[in-house]
């Protein structure tokens, strides 16, 4: 565990580091954070860390888990300073790496297990073709993918690669779902003469 690992702080100032295997909260003594409150489920909630981002998961608890005062229905990405409430216990989430990130840059999170995509805490629904393009760009993050390469991967059913217009239209639709301002993209960038890339 490095000194830059994210962590939770409770009301008493105790610090709980989030390990690579995550951290569980609940009424069971087997949880990483024990909450002695009958309103807390035995295994109530979990914070998972993929090495870069943390997500908060409610473990089908009876009374729910609150993030900044709102009950969560699906896993939620966490940001530095977020408040988590489980029954009467409250915790503040801290990410030591947060100060290294540009707050103007949209927070893009992909759940490696479930595959869900969020931008700035909002879930994003992608069509199969949009998801194929997104996955290709993500697998090659920071490296340009040519239009021909996109066409071959996204439209494998075509005997000949899809034309540039189809690729450009798909990129436009994906930008409209992921970019705060699709006209001034900061996530999916055009590399002149080489194609498109996902900002690393």
PDB file of C-alpha atoms in Angstrom:
ATOM      1  CA  UNK A   1       0.000   0.000   0.000  1.00  0.00           C
ATOM      2  CA  UNK A   2       1.443   3.342  -1.021  1.00  0.00           C
ATOM      3  CA  UNK A   3       1.113   6.632   0.786  1.00  0.00           C
ATOM      4  CA  UNK A   4      -1.036   7.859  -2.085  1.00  0.00           C
ATOM      5  CA  UNK A   5      -3.793   5.291  -1.515  1.00  0.00           C
ATOM      6  CA  UNK A   6      -7.284   6.750  -1.071  1.00  0.00           C
ATOM      7  CA  UNK A   7      -8.797   6.560   2.414  1.00  0.00           C
ATOM      8  CA  UNK A   8     -11.863   7.236   4.553  1.00  0.00           C
ATOM      9  CA  UNK A   9     -11.935   9.323   7.722  1.00  0.00           C
ATOM     10  CA  UNK A  10     -14.732   8.844  10.272  1.00  0.00           C
ATOM     11  CA  UNK A  11     -16.222  11.391  12.658  1.00  0.00           C
ATOM     12  CA  UNK A  12     -13.600  10.562  15.286  1.00  0.00           C
ATOM     13  CA  UNK A  13     -10.777  11.282  12.873  1.00  0.00           C
ATOM     14  CA  UNK A  14      -9.784   7.645  12.383  1.00  0.00           C
ATOM     15  CA  UNK A  15      -8.289   6.885   8.985  1.00  0.00           C
ATOM     16  CA  UNK A  16      -9.097   3.742   6.967  1.00  0.00           C
ATOM     17  CA  UNK A  17      -7.018   3.105   3.854  1.00  0.00           C
ATOM     18  CA  UNK A  18      -8.688   1.600   0.793  1.00  0.00           C
ATOM     19  CA  UNK A  19      -6.676  -1.420  -0.307  1.00  0.00           C
ATOM     20  CA  UNK A  20      -6.509  -2.965  -3.764  1.00  0.00           C
ATOM     21  CA  UNK A  21      -9.133  -5.486  -2.620  1.00  0.00           C
ATOM     22  CA  UNK A  22     -11.461  -2.706  -1.457  1.00  0.00           C
ATOM     23  CA  UNK A  23     -12.832  -1.882   1.970  1.00  0.00           C
ATOM     24  CA  UNK A  24     -16.133  -3.105   3.452  1.00  0.00           C
ATOM     25  CA  UNK A  25     -18.388  -1.319   5.920  1.00  0.00           C
ATOM     26  CA  UNK A  26     -21.043  -2.961   8.081  1.00  0.00           C
ATOM     27  CA  UNK A  27     -22.238  -4.410  11.382  1.00  0.00           C
ATOM     28  CA  UNK A  28     -20.235  -7.609  11.016  1.00  0.00           C
ATOM     29  CA  UNK A  29     -16.911  -7.806  12.825  1.00  0.00           C
ATOM     30  CA  UNK A  30     -15.564  -9.334   9.602  1.00  0.00           C
ATOM     31  CA  UNK A  31     -15.967  -5.993   7.809  1.00  0.00           C
ATOM     32  CA  UNK A  32     -12.951  -3.726   7.478  1.00  0.00           C
ATOM     33  CA  UNK A  33     -14.918  -0.935   9.157  1.00  0.00           C
ATOM     34  CA  UNK A  34     -17.195  -2.104  11.974  1.00  0.00           C
ATOM     35  CA  UNK A  35     -20.355  -0.031  12.451  1.00  0.00           C
ATOM     36  CA  UNK A  36     -22.147  -0.891  15.741  1.00  0.00           C
ATOM     37  CA  UNK A  37     -25.584   0.287  14.662  1.00  0.00           C
ATOM     38  CA  UNK A  38     -28.631  -1.991  14.247  1.00  0.00           C
ATOM     39  CA  UNK A  39     -29.663   0.037  11.210  1.00  0.00           C
ATOM     40  CA  UNK A  40     -26.489  -1.050   9.426  1.00  0.00           C
ATOM     41  CA  UNK A  41     -26.571  -4.352   7.545  1.00  0.00           C
ATOM     42  CA  UNK A  42     -23.931  -6.966   8.327  1.00  0.00           C
ATOM     43  CA  UNK A  43     -22.193  -6.232   5.012  1.00  0.00           C
ATOM     44  CA  UNK A  44     -23.626  -2.846   4.178  1.00  0.00           C
ATOM     45  CA  UNK A  45     -21.374  -1.118   1.651  1.00  0.00           C
ATOM     46  CA  UNK A  46     -18.019  -1.356  -0.047  1.00  0.00           C
ATOM     47  CA  UNK A  47     -15.525   1.043  -1.585  1.00  0.00           C
ATOM     48  CA  UNK A  48     -13.623  -0.506  -4.473  1.00  0.00           C
ATOM     49  CA  UNK A  49     -10.411   0.836  -5.978  1.00  0.00           C
ATOM     50  CA  UNK A  50      -9.069  -0.085  -9.405  1.00  0.00           C
ATOM     51  CA  UNK A  51      -5.730   1.603  -8.779  1.00  0.00           C
ATOM     52  CA  UNK A  52      -6.911   4.921 -10.173  1.00  0.00           C
ATOM     53  CA  UNK A  53     -10.546   5.546  -9.213  1.00  0.00           C
ATOM     54  CA  UNK A  54     -12.771   4.472  -6.325  1.00  0.00           C
ATOM     55  CA  UNK A  55     -16.432   3.524  -6.560  1.00  0.00           C
ATOM     56  CA  UNK A  56     -18.988   3.213  -3.768  1.00  0.00           C
ATOM     57  CA  UNK A  57     -21.222   0.111  -3.829  1.00  0.00           C
ATOM     58  CA  UNK A  58     -24.271  -0.558  -1.676  1.00  0.00           C
ATOM     59  CA  UNK A  59     -24.339  -4.294  -0.871  1.00  0.00           C
ATOM     60  CA  UNK A  60     -28.141  -4.655  -1.007  1.00  0.00           C
ATOM     61  CA  UNK A  61     -28.418  -3.140   2.461  1.00  0.00           C
ATOM     62  CA  UNK A  62     -31.816  -2.801   4.128  1.00  0.00           C
ATOM     63  CA  UNK A  63     -31.535   0.929   4.809  1.00  0.00           C
ATOM     64  CA  UNK A  64     -29.360   2.075   1.947  1.00  0.00           C
ATOM     65  CA  UNK A  65     -26.093   3.952   1.598  1.00  0.00           C
ATOM     66  CA  UNK A  66     -25.948   7.732   1.221  1.00  0.00           C
ATOM     67  CA  UNK A  67     -23.462   9.655  -0.881  1.00  0.00           C
ATOM     68  CA  UNK A  68     -23.506  13.377  -0.127  1.00  0.00           C
ATOM     69  CA  UNK A  69     -26.985  12.986   1.355  1.00  0.00           C
ATOM     70  CA  UNK A  70     -28.479  11.003  -1.525  1.00  0.00           C
ATOM     71  CA  UNK A  71     -29.245   7.285  -1.442  1.00  0.00           C
ATOM     72  CA  UNK A  72     -27.395   5.473  -4.206  1.00  0.00           C
ATOM     73  CA  UNK A  73     -29.147   2.974  -6.458  1.00  0.00           C
ATOM     74  CA  UNK A  74     -26.102   1.945  -8.530  1.00  0.00           C
ATOM     75  CA  UNK A  75     -22.352   2.081  -7.877  1.00  0.00           C
ATOM     76  CA  UNK A  76     -21.055   5.653  -7.834  1.00  0.00           C
ATOM     77  CA  UNK A  77     -17.583   7.040  -8.546  1.00  0.00           C
ATOM     78  CA  UNK A  78     -16.065   8.891  -5.623  1.00  0.00           C
ATOM     79  CA  UNK A  79     -14.355  12.263  -5.574  1.00  0.00           C
ATOM     80  CA  UNK A  80     -12.137  13.806  -2.953  1.00  0.00           C
ATOM     81  CA  UNK A  81     -14.251  15.280  -0.149  1.00  0.00           C
ATOM     82  CA  UNK A  82     -17.354  13.145  -0.753  1.00  0.00           C
ATOM     83  CA  UNK A  83     -19.354  12.173   2.341  1.00  0.00           C
ATOM     84  CA  UNK A  84     -20.560   8.596   2.798  1.00  0.00           C
ATOM     85  CA  UNK A  85     -23.238   7.757   5.379  1.00  0.00           C
ATOM     86  CA  UNK A  86     -24.031   4.250   6.627  1.00  0.00           C
ATOM     87  CA  UNK A  87     -26.706   4.304   9.344  1.00  0.00           C
ATOM     88  CA  UNK A  88     -25.410   6.751  11.994  1.00  0.00           C
ATOM     89  CA  UNK A  89     -21.790   6.582  10.791  1.00  0.00           C
ATOM     90  CA  UNK A  90     -20.381   9.130   8.373  1.00  0.00           C
ATOM     91  CA  UNK A  91     -17.090   9.061   6.522  1.00  0.00           C
ATOM     92  CA  UNK A  92     -15.267  11.528   4.324  1.00  0.00           C
ATOM     93  CA  UNK A  93     -13.506  10.141   1.274  1.00  0.00           C
ATOM     94  CA  UNK A  94     -10.042  11.461   0.454  1.00  0.00           C
ATOM     95  CA  UNK A  95      -7.982  10.863  -2.667  1.00  0.00           C
ATOM     96  CA  UNK A  96      -4.389  12.126  -2.298  1.00  0.00           C
ATOM     97  CA  UNK A  97      -3.986  12.123  -6.083  1.00  0.00           C
ATOM     98  CA  UNK A  98      -6.986  14.416  -6.601  1.00  0.00           C
ATOM     99  CA  UNK A  99      -4.911  17.591  -6.502  1.00  0.00           C
ATOM    100  CA  UNK A 100      -2.929  16.289  -9.467  1.00  0.00           C
ATOM    101  CA  UNK A 101      -6.019  16.199 -11.675  1.00  0.00           C
ATOM    102  CA  UNK A 102      -7.516  19.110 -13.597  1.00  0.00           C
ATOM    103  CA  UNK A 103     -10.980  19.792 -12.177  1.00  0.00           C
ATOM    104  CA  UNK A 104     -12.102  21.091 -15.570  1.00  0.00           C
ATOM    105  CA  UNK A 105     -11.382  17.722 -17.152  1.00  0.00           C
ATOM    106  CA  UNK A 106     -14.452  15.440 -17.073  1.00  0.00           C
ATOM    107  CA  UNK A 107     -14.256  12.477 -14.720  1.00  0.00           C
ATOM    108  CA  UNK A 108     -14.512   9.369 -16.898  1.00  0.00           C
ATOM    109  CA  UNK A 109     -14.926   6.123 -14.954  1.00  0.00           C
ATOM    110  CA  UNK A 110     -15.372   2.598 -16.304  1.00  0.00           C
ATOM    111  CA  UNK A 111     -16.354  -0.207 -13.933  1.00  0.00           C
ATOM    112  CA  UNK A 112     -13.954  -2.989 -14.887  1.00  0.00           C
ATOM    113  CA  UNK A 113     -16.294  -5.657 -13.517  1.00  0.00           C
ATOM    114  CA  UNK A 114     -19.716  -4.537 -14.735  1.00  0.00           C
ATOM    115  CA  UNK A 115     -18.517  -2.438 -17.655  1.00  0.00           C
ATOM    116  CA  UNK A 116     -20.676   0.585 -16.780  1.00  0.00           C
ATOM    117  CA  UNK A 117     -19.450   3.986 -17.969  1.00  0.00           C
ATOM    118  CA  UNK A 118     -19.872   7.241 -16.020  1.00  0.00           C
ATOM    119  CA  UNK A 119     -18.982  10.811 -16.902  1.00  0.00           C
ATOM    120  CA  UNK A 120     -18.996  13.227 -13.977  1.00  0.00           C
ATOM    121  CA  UNK A 121     -21.027  10.740 -11.888  1.00  0.00           C
ATOM    122  CA  UNK A 122     -23.730  10.352 -14.510  1.00  0.00           C
ATOM    123  CA  UNK A 123     -24.199   6.898 -16.067  1.00  0.00           C
ATOM    124  CA  UNK A 124     -23.812   6.852 -19.845  1.00  0.00           C
ATOM    125  CA  UNK A 125     -25.757   4.460 -22.052  1.00  0.00           C
ATOM    126  CA  UNK A 126     -23.896   3.502 -25.224  1.00  0.00           C
ATOM    127  CA  UNK A 127     -25.218   1.695 -28.286  1.00  0.00           C
ATOM    128  CA  UNK A 128     -23.297  -1.454 -29.341  1.00  0.00           C
ATOM    129  CA  UNK A 129     -21.412   0.458 -32.063  1.00  0.00           C
ATOM    130  CA  UNK A 130     -20.650   3.359 -29.710  1.00  0.00           C
ATOM    131  CA  UNK A 131     -19.394   0.889 -27.113  1.00  0.00           C
ATOM    132  CA  UNK A 132     -17.200  -0.875 -29.681  1.00  0.00           C
ATOM    133  CA  UNK A 133     -15.623   2.462 -30.634  1.00  0.00           C
ATOM    134  CA  UNK A 134     -15.212   3.497 -27.000  1.00  0.00           C
ATOM    135  CA  UNK A 135     -13.573   0.170 -26.078  1.00  0.00           C
ATOM    136  CA  UNK A 136     -11.181   0.445 -29.034  1.00  0.00           C
ATOM    137  CA  UNK A 137     -10.159   3.970 -28.070  1.00  0.00           C
ATOM    138  CA  UNK A 138      -9.821   3.008 -24.397  1.00  0.00           C
ATOM    139  CA  UNK A 139      -7.637  -0.005 -25.187  1.00  0.00           C
ATOM    140  CA  UNK A 140      -5.358   2.330 -27.143  1.00  0.00           C
ATOM    141  CA  UNK A 141      -5.644   5.360 -24.835  1.00  0.00           C
ATOM    142  CA  UNK A 142      -3.206   8.078 -25.845  1.00  0.00           C
ATOM    143  CA  UNK A 143      -2.541   6.451 -29.217  1.00  0.00           C
ATOM    144  CA  UNK A 144      -4.404   7.433 -32.402  1.00  0.00           C
ATOM    145  CA  UNK A 145      -6.712   4.915 -34.058  1.00  0.00           C
ATOM    146  CA  UNK A 146      -7.087   5.345 -37.813  1.00  0.00           C
ATOM    147  CA  UNK A 147     -10.506   5.645 -39.412  1.00  0.00           C
ATOM    148  CA  UNK A 148      -9.840   2.404 -41.282  1.00  0.00           C
ATOM    149  CA  UNK A 149      -8.899   0.677 -38.030  1.00  0.00           C
ATOM    150  CA  UNK A 150     -12.096   1.926 -36.408  1.00  0.00           C
ATOM    151  CA  UNK A 151     -14.161   0.752 -39.378  1.00  0.00           C
ATOM    152  CA  UNK A 152     -12.693  -2.762 -39.299  1.00  0.00           C
ATOM    153  CA  UNK A 153     -13.284  -3.192 -35.551  1.00  0.00           C
ATOM    154  CA  UNK A 154     -16.702  -1.529 -35.289  1.00  0.00           C
ATOM    155  CA  UNK A 155     -18.232  -2.929 -38.466  1.00  0.00           C
ATOM    156  CA  UNK A 156     -16.750  -6.452 -38.773  1.00  0.00           C
ATOM    157  CA  UNK A 157     -19.877  -7.540 -40.644  1.00  0.00           C
ATOM    158  CA  UNK A 158     -18.960  -5.361 -43.649  1.00  0.00           C
ATOM    159  CA  UNK A 159     -17.016  -6.979 -46.495  1.00  0.00           C
ATOM    160  CA  UNK A 160     -15.286  -3.648 -47.127  1.00  0.00           C
ATOM    161  CA  UNK A 161     -14.428  -1.121 -44.389  1.00  0.00           C
ATOM    162  CA  UNK A 162     -17.104   1.441 -43.572  1.00  0.00           C
ATOM    163  CA  UNK A 163     -16.587   4.831 -45.196  1.00  0.00           C
ATOM    164  CA  UNK A 164     -15.191   7.899 -43.458  1.00  0.00           C
ATOM    165  CA  UNK A 165     -18.636   9.460 -43.078  1.00  0.00           C
ATOM    166  CA  UNK A 166     -19.897   6.524 -40.980  1.00  0.00           C
ATOM    167  CA  UNK A 167     -16.823   6.683 -38.751  1.00  0.00           C
ATOM    168  CA  UNK A 168     -17.089  10.465 -38.350  1.00  0.00           C
ATOM    169  CA  UNK A 169     -20.813  10.208 -37.531  1.00  0.00           C
ATOM    170  CA  UNK A 170     -20.143   7.551 -34.887  1.00  0.00           C
ATOM    171  CA  UNK A 171     -17.377   9.630 -33.317  1.00  0.00           C
ATOM    172  CA  UNK A 172     -19.738  12.614 -33.230  1.00  0.00           C
ATOM    173  CA  UNK A 173     -22.444  10.581 -31.457  1.00  0.00           C
ATOM    174  CA  UNK A 174     -19.967   9.233 -28.911  1.00  0.00           C
ATOM    175  CA  UNK A 175     -18.661  12.731 -28.217  1.00  0.00           C
ATOM    176  CA  UNK A 176     -22.222  13.947 -27.641  1.00  0.00           C
ATOM    177  CA  UNK A 177     -22.565  11.368 -24.862  1.00  0.00           C
ATOM    178  CA  UNK A 178     -19.150  11.736 -23.243  1.00  0.00           C
ATOM    179  CA  UNK A 179     -17.969  15.309 -23.768  1.00  0.00           C
ATOM    180  CA  UNK A 180     -19.166  18.265 -21.638  1.00  0.00           C
ATOM    181  CA  UNK A 181     -18.910  20.342 -24.827  1.00  0.00           C
ATOM    182  CA  UNK A 182     -18.895  18.084 -27.921  1.00  0.00           C
ATOM    183  CA  UNK A 183     -17.832  21.030 -30.102  1.00  0.00           C
ATOM    184  CA  UNK A 184     -14.651  21.393 -28.037  1.00  0.00           C
ATOM    185  CA  UNK A 185     -13.742  17.795 -27.170  1.00  0.00           C
ATOM    186  CA  UNK A 186     -11.219  17.049 -24.444  1.00  0.00           C
ATOM    187  CA  UNK A 187     -11.694  13.271 -24.189  1.00  0.00           C
ATOM    188  CA  UNK A 188     -11.928  12.062 -27.796  1.00  0.00           C
ATOM    189  CA  UNK A 189      -9.369  14.017 -29.754  1.00  0.00           C
ATOM    190  CA  UNK A 190      -8.848  14.279 -33.499  1.00  0.00           C
ATOM    191  CA  UNK A 191      -5.261  13.615 -34.563  1.00  0.00           C
ATOM    192  CA  UNK A 192      -4.946  15.266 -37.960  1.00  0.00           C
ATOM    193  CA  UNK A 193      -4.151  12.750 -40.655  1.00  0.00           C
ATOM    194  CA  UNK A 194      -4.008   9.835 -38.176  1.00  0.00           C
ATOM    195  CA  UNK A 195      -7.518   9.381 -36.761  1.00  0.00           C
ATOM    196  CA  UNK A 196      -8.845   9.678 -33.206  1.00  0.00           C
ATOM    197  CA  UNK A 197      -7.528   9.011 -29.727  1.00  0.00           C
ATOM    198  CA  UNK A 198      -8.862   8.915 -26.176  1.00  0.00           C
ATOM    199  CA  UNK A 199      -6.971  11.347 -23.962  1.00  0.00           C
ATOM    200  CA  UNK A 200      -4.705   9.276 -21.719  1.00  0.00           C
TER     201      UNK A 200
END
